C-alpha atoms as one frame of an Amber mdcrd trajectory, in Angstrom:
protein
  66.228   8.857-206.657  63.154   9.017-208.632  64.018  11.640-211.419  67.819
   9.484-212.649  65.117   8.128-214.902  61.987   9.035-216.370  59.289   8.081
-214.896  57.631   6.455-217.895  61.194   4.425-219.177  61.130   3.128-214.610
  57.816   2.899-214.791  57.962   0.189-217.893  61.489  -1.451-216.035  60.138
  -2.013-213.148  56.262  -3.341-214.881  59.119  -5.993-216.711  61.286  -7.214
-214.158  57.984  -7.457-211.692  55.871  -9.602-214.141  58.896 -12.315-214.732
  59.403 -12.517-211.245  55.943 -13.490-209.843  56.215 -16.167-212.743  59.703
 -16.557-211.403  58.967 -17.374-207.195  55.712 -18.645-207.485  56.685 -21.728
-210.203  53.615 -20.812-212.441  55.560 -23.192-215.651  54.560 -26.766-216.564
  57.708 -28.363-217.616  56.407 -30.128-222.147  52.802 -28.300-221.239  52.034
 -30.892-218.047  52.521 -31.295-213.851  53.805 -29.870-211.719  56.466 -26.657
-211.664  59.534 -28.736-213.120  63.128 -27.452-212.722  65.968 -28.955-214.846
  68.165 -29.341-211.634  65.030 -31.762-210.235  65.654 -33.443-213.389  69.084
 -34.664-213.818  68.767 -36.079-209.917  65.655 -38.349-211.322  66.986 -39.689
-214.449  71.035 -39.003-212.754  71.174 -40.114-208.912  75.087 -39.167-208.443
  73.825 -35.089-209.542  71.424 -35.095-206.155  73.598 -33.254-204.416  74.614
 -30.489-207.081  71.317 -30.147-207.322  70.267 -29.121-203.952  73.145 -26.817
-203.557  72.056 -25.090-207.022  68.159 -25.043-206.885  68.832 -23.130-202.740
  71.077 -21.118-204.852  69.075 -19.989-206.701  66.384 -19.580-205.013  68.440
 -17.418-202.544  69.113 -14.833-205.473  65.513 -15.030-206.869  63.915 -13.866
-202.223  66.263 -10.786-202.840  65.613 -10.351-206.276  62.145  -9.980-205.211
  62.383  -8.687-202.560  64.104  -5.412-203.862  61.592  -5.164-206.420  57.876
  -6.007-204.747  58.437  -2.160-202.941  59.555  -0.673-205.752  56.591  -1.530
-207.864  54.142  -0.243-205.545  55.538   3.442-205.432  54.970   3.635-209.283
  51.356   1.714-208.901  49.472   4.151-205.736  48.498   6.992-206.395  50.440
   9.277-205.575  48.379  11.768-202.400  47.604   8.105-201.008  49.192   6.950
-197.481  49.709   3.775-199.215  52.309   4.956-201.667  53.329   7.149-198.236
  54.135   3.479-196.493  55.364   2.109-199.775  57.649   5.315-200.311  59.565
   4.849-197.224  59.956   1.137-198.120  62.384   2.001-200.774  63.781   4.839
-199.546  65.195   2.516-197.173  66.259   0.021-198.987  68.499   2.157-200.864
  69.705   3.278-198.006  70.556  -0.101-197.143  72.261  -0.545-200.530  74.676
   2.628-200.163  74.733   3.634-197.005  76.071   6.552-194.784  76.675   8.487
-199.081  72.522   8.128-200.108  72.844  12.023-199.873  76.447  12.903-201.017
  76.854   9.817-203.771  75.237  10.124-207.516  72.362   7.758-207.267  73.058
   6.038-211.170  75.536   4.116-210.839  73.984   2.372-208.099  70.562   1.847
-210.578  72.538   1.010-212.850  74.701  -1.801-211.651  71.306  -3.493-209.390
  69.163  -3.046-212.726  72.232  -5.039-214.982  73.052  -6.997-211.709  68.310
  -8.660-212.227  68.679  -8.969-215.424  72.036 -11.647-215.837  70.516 -13.906
-212.366  66.999 -14.133-213.841  67.953 -16.540-216.094  69.443 -18.589-213.621
  66.495 -18.564-211.124  65.425 -21.929-209.793  62.106 -21.587-211.537  62.636
 -20.183-214.961  61.430 -22.768-217.471  64.224 -24.432-219.051  64.751 -27.033
-221.070  65.928 -30.018-220.419  69.138 -30.961-222.486  68.874 -34.887-221.959
  69.647 -36.919-224.780  66.309 -38.541-226.913  66.551 -41.619-225.617  66.914
 -39.928-221.454  63.579 -37.846-222.500  61.280 -40.603-223.630  62.573 -43.057
-220.902  60.833 -40.413-218.665  58.141 -40.196-220.303  57.552 -43.684-220.395
  57.858 -43.678-216.920  55.632 -40.649-215.903  52.686 -42.845-218.227  53.385
 -45.546-216.342  53.228 -43.882-212.307  50.246 -42.056-213.264  48.414 -45.587
-215.095  49.687 -47.815-211.868  50.973 -45.019-208.991  47.968 -41.823-209.695
  48.789 -39.393-207.610  46.656 -37.292-206.921  48.545 -35.247-204.217  51.103
 -32.763-207.138  53.594 -32.346-204.980  57.716 -30.982-206.191  59.147 -33.741
-206.168  55.882 -35.829-206.550  57.781 -37.901-210.035  60.339 -39.348-207.284
  57.456 -39.661-204.509  56.014 -42.352-207.616  58.708 -44.322-208.032  59.214
 -44.785-204.591  56.478 -46.082-203.777  55.671 -47.578-207.451  59.473 -49.303
-206.374  58.864 -49.994-202.150  55.901 -51.713-204.135  57.125 -53.963-205.953
  59.766 -55.075-203.144  62.354 -53.495-205.779  65.648 -51.667-203.925  64.168
 -48.117-202.833  65.540 -44.658-205.180  63.498 -42.986-206.555  66.108 -43.095
-209.666  64.632 -44.693-213.228  67.392 -47.887-212.554  67.597 -50.571-214.956
  65.733 -52.947-212.487  62.900 -50.555-212.194  62.912 -49.947-216.157  62.820
 -54.313-216.473  59.712 -54.392-214.759  57.606 -51.394-216.035  58.298 -53.243
-219.595  56.829 -56.657-217.693  53.578 -57.379-219.080  51.157 -56.684-216.736
  47.530 -56.474-216.206  45.794 -52.784-216.733  44.274 -52.394-213.150  46.875
 -49.854-211.620  48.403 -51.269-208.491  47.212 -48.144-206.167  44.124 -46.607
-205.937  42.517 -43.144-204.034  38.791 -43.547-205.720  38.419 -46.721-203.733
  36.664 -46.574-200.417  36.212 -50.399-199.423  36.289 -53.579-200.836  33.729
 -54.383-203.846  32.002 -56.829-203.845  28.928 -59.876-205.515  25.925 -59.274
-202.792  24.183 -62.525-203.967  26.723 -66.555-204.509  25.470 -67.097-207.785
  26.893 -64.834-210.674  26.396 -65.404-214.247  28.988 -65.418-216.940  28.972
 -64.331-220.840  31.571 -64.575-223.407  30.573 -62.260-226.613  33.272 -62.339
-228.539  36.384 -65.306-229.483  39.785 -64.588-230.059  41.167 -66.492-233.921
  44.265 -67.948-231.698  42.357 -70.754-229.826  39.477 -72.792-230.889  35.997
 -71.241-229.325  35.698 -74.392-227.199  38.760 -74.527-226.296  38.048 -70.182
-225.043  35.031 -71.582-223.351  37.087 -74.630-221.258  39.497 -72.423-220.196
  37.297 -70.038-218.875  35.175 -72.418-216.963  38.156 -72.953-216.198  39.635
 -70.136-214.471  36.410 -69.132-212.913  36.367 -73.310-210.616  39.639 -71.873
-209.180  37.552 -69.489-207.283  34.361 -71.667-206.698  36.832 -74.022-205.151
  37.612 -72.113-202.044  33.993 -69.767-201.993  30.121 -69.852-201.739  30.686
 -69.128-205.473  28.661 -70.819-209.184  29.134 -69.268-212.059  27.545 -70.221
-214.667  27.486 -69.411-218.576  24.853 -67.228-220.680  23.789 -66.494-223.855
  21.929 -63.642-221.903  23.352 -60.276-220.144  25.246 -61.688-217.433  27.320
 -60.390-214.340  30.834 -61.393-215.728  31.413 -59.966-219.645  34.219 -61.641
-221.169  35.562 -59.698-224.873  38.823 -59.445-226.748  39.184 -56.354-227.901
  42.252 -54.460-230.110  43.748 -50.668-228.822  40.475 -48.329-227.319  36.831
 -50.493-227.355  34.900 -47.606-225.845  35.749 -48.802-221.241  37.920 -45.354
-220.959  41.494 -47.751-221.242  42.286 -48.887-224.418  44.665 -51.539-224.799
  48.372 -50.493-226.051  49.471 -52.855-228.664  51.340 -56.392-227.791  53.037
 -56.943-224.603  52.566 -54.025-221.398  48.876 -54.280-220.867  47.279 -58.094
-221.606  44.032 -57.602-219.416  41.189 -56.139-217.079  38.154 -56.551-215.554
  36.270 -53.774-213.074  35.236 -54.611-209.724  31.795 -55.966-208.928  29.285
 -52.402-209.437  26.763 -51.350-211.823  27.557 -51.581-215.907  30.775 -52.433
-216.571  31.560 -53.870-213.106  33.045 -57.696-213.199  33.187 -56.928-216.983
  36.906 -58.750-218.259  38.723 -57.113-220.983  41.547 -59.135-223.276  43.701
 -56.851-225.020  43.796 -59.137-228.993  46.316 -57.379-229.382  49.143 -60.987
-227.531  49.065 -64.029-228.855  46.730 -65.202-227.260  47.607 -70.141-225.804
  46.112 -73.044-223.027  49.856 -73.760-222.832  52.084 -70.980-223.867  54.231
 -69.255-221.954  53.419 -66.009-224.218  50.271 -64.711-222.806  48.351 -67.875
-221.048  44.478 -66.967-221.087  43.688 -69.424-217.832  46.331 -67.524-215.790
  45.808 -65.024-217.064  42.033 -65.080-216.876  42.059 -66.818-213.887  43.712
 -63.090-212.750  41.519 -60.995-214.100  37.955 -62.563-212.817  40.051 -62.152
-209.102  39.106 -58.391-210.282  35.643 -59.027-211.112  35.204 -60.711-208.083
  36.912 -57.323-205.645  40.139 -58.314-205.089  42.238 -55.663-205.753  46.351
 -55.862-206.406  48.541 -58.117-203.378  51.775 -57.279-203.712  52.989 -60.380
-202.248  55.216 -62.462-205.335  53.083 -65.898-206.782  50.627 -64.115-205.598
  47.647 -65.092-208.828  46.668 -60.939-207.855  50.545 -59.777-208.292  50.395
 -57.472-210.273  53.180 -58.746-213.552  52.474 -61.111-215.485  54.031 -64.988
-214.160  53.556 -67.879-215.661  52.900 -71.267-214.352  51.557 -74.385-216.052
  47.867 -74.490-216.255  48.127 -77.859-214.517  49.058 -77.358-211.304  48.251
 -74.166-210.601  47.219 -73.380-207.446  46.403 -70.473-205.922  48.119 -68.692
-202.642  46.953 -68.962-199.070  47.202 -64.666-199.709  44.521 -65.272-202.441
  43.108 -67.413-200.884  42.474 -65.709-197.643  41.467 -62.184-199.314  39.047
 -64.039-200.870  37.398 -65.578-198.585  37.305 -62.064-196.335  34.644 -61.153
-199.052  32.871 -64.049-199.626  33.500 -66.437-196.471  35.064 -70.221-196.885
  33.580 -72.646-198.961  32.342 -75.026-196.590  28.435 -75.450-197.630  27.984
 -78.130-200.318  26.560 -77.077-203.455  23.907 -78.921-205.400  26.069 -78.142
-208.729  29.465 -75.422-209.193  29.858 -77.001-212.582  30.989 -74.075-214.419
  30.984 -76.316-218.450  30.306 -73.725-221.103  27.156 -75.354-222.128  27.703
 -74.798-226.078
């Protein structure tokens, strides 16, 4: 069998096919250079729900083709590479010969092997491009590709998955849809995309880093306003911030005091990258973010200056957003209860009639207790 082709030619062919098959079968290729191995079939299934059954059938077929091709090539590779006098060579040579017996049946000794060899190599060359793990550039319209990138960026930021799997995008989509009470399909439907485009808080909805609730170990907290938005008079900013803190002090034993010195909670307005590892994205999208109680940045609240902040406006109401962010500053994570102030999607409520939801009150009181103690002063009016 091995005299049909020259030794060098046969060795080169085996090396080539074995190298390609290793890359294919173990899926060491990445879609656009990031994320887990992704195929055209799976991306189309996520983008278009009707393609899901066809995708599963094609992937199963191509996987079987890849396995059979790999099974044929593997022993021949070791026959060529093994030292001929060794027992290792004899074992792999036996397996390779057995494969030929299986392929050619009872006519192995009486017929020429050249046609069979050419036939097998030709089939391998033709089938490899259709192997399920070969990277194929998806032929989506430009808008669809941009939509997929937006979804990946949103999910990685707000629903991060630190245990990537082959279908991680679909799994993250399902988690996001379940969180926001949408139809759990794992597909990029219109309602899911609508939620992704709504203004929201920049804190992730799901995090695997936090273990247990974070809280302050004291009831008297200080805050400082480092700069002011040009959209509002500084005195109005102080008034709104104080009113937002009072929402939380009215239901807990906490007291908030303004200071011009370094404080527990530092408040600032910033554009884009402001050196905290969480850059803002311009107008719309992320409105603000805050850090849970901890040293250094812990408790600090940052507002995106690209927004147009107002006292009573609906687009980016400073009071509503501040109440939400100060909830994070006190240790509250997002809530998936619609109507709760800690719901991650921004919803305007008239500041004059605003009240915390039952969910918000229960969660903050689990951290700091009920408001059942007397305070000499719970005044948080800015001391200008």
